[in-house]
Coordinates of C-alpha atoms in Angstrom, one line a residue:
M246 CA 25.2 17.8 12.2
L247 CA 24.8 14.7 10.1
S248 CA 21.4 13.4 8.5
Y249 CA 21.0 10.1 8.2
Q250 CA 18.9 9.2 4.8
H251 CA 18.2 5.0 5.2
G252 CA 17.9 5.2 1.1
F253 CA 21.7 4.9 1.1
H254 CA 21.5 1.6 3.5
A255 CA 18.3 -0.1 3.0
G256 CA 18.5 -3.5 1.9
N257 CA 21.7 -4.4 3.8
R258 CA 22.5 -7.3 5.7
A259 CA 21.7 -5.5 8.9
D260 CA 18.4 -4.3 7.7
V261 CA 17.7 -7.6 6.1
L262 CA 18.5 -9.2 9.3
K263 CA 16.9 -7.1 11.2
H264 CA 13.7 -7.3 9.3
A265 CA 13.8 -11.4 9.7
V266 CA 14.4 -11.8 13.0
L267 CA 11.4 -8.7 13.8
D268 CA 9.2 -11.4 11.5
T269 CA 10.2 -14.0 13.2
L270 CA 9.3 -12.6 16.8
L271 CA 6.2 -10.9 15.7
R272 CA 4.8 -14.4 14.2
S273 CA 5.9 -16.3 17.6
A274 CA 4.1 -13.9 19.5
A275 CA 0.8 -13.7 17.0
A276 CA 1.1 -17.7 17.7
G277 CA -0.1 -17.6 21.0
P278 CA -3.6 -17.2 23.1
R279 CA -3.8 -13.6 23.3
P280 CA -3.5 -11.0 21.2
I281 CA -0.5 -8.9 20.6
F282 CA -0.2 -5.0 20.4
Y283 CA 2.8 -3.8 17.9
V284 CA 3.3 0.1 17.4
E285 CA 6.6 0.7 15.3
T286 CA 7.9 4.1 16.7
H287 CA 11.0 4.9 14.3
S288 CA 9.7 3.5 11.0
G289 CA 10.9 5.2 7.9
R290 CA 8.4 5.4 4.3
G291 CA 8.1 1.9 4.2
R292 CA 9.1 1.2 0.6
Y293 CA 12.8 1.7 -1.3
D294 CA 13.5 1.3 -4.6
L295 CA 16.6 -0.9 -4.2
T296 CA 17.6 -0.5 -7.9
N297 CA 17.7 3.5 -8.0
A298 CA 20.9 5.8 -7.7
Q299 CA 20.8 6.9 -4.3
A300 CA 20.5 2.6 -3.4
R301 CA 23.3 1.5 -5.7
K302 CA 25.5 4.7 -4.1
R303 CA 27.1 2.7 -1.5
G304 CA 27.0 -0.6 -2.8
E305 CA 24.8 -2.1 0.1
S306 CA 21.5 -3.0 -1.5

């Protein structure tokens, strides 16, 4: 079985688009009169160094 390591893909166009859409949706929901509850169930480390060897290897970041 292959393992997925996000460090090789962090910062690519799809990743940035995903976070931009999520940010827009959460801001829109939070602007409403009722509170929101959001749980991220499949998050990674949360911070990736886009200048290290792993990130540069595939040239996606």
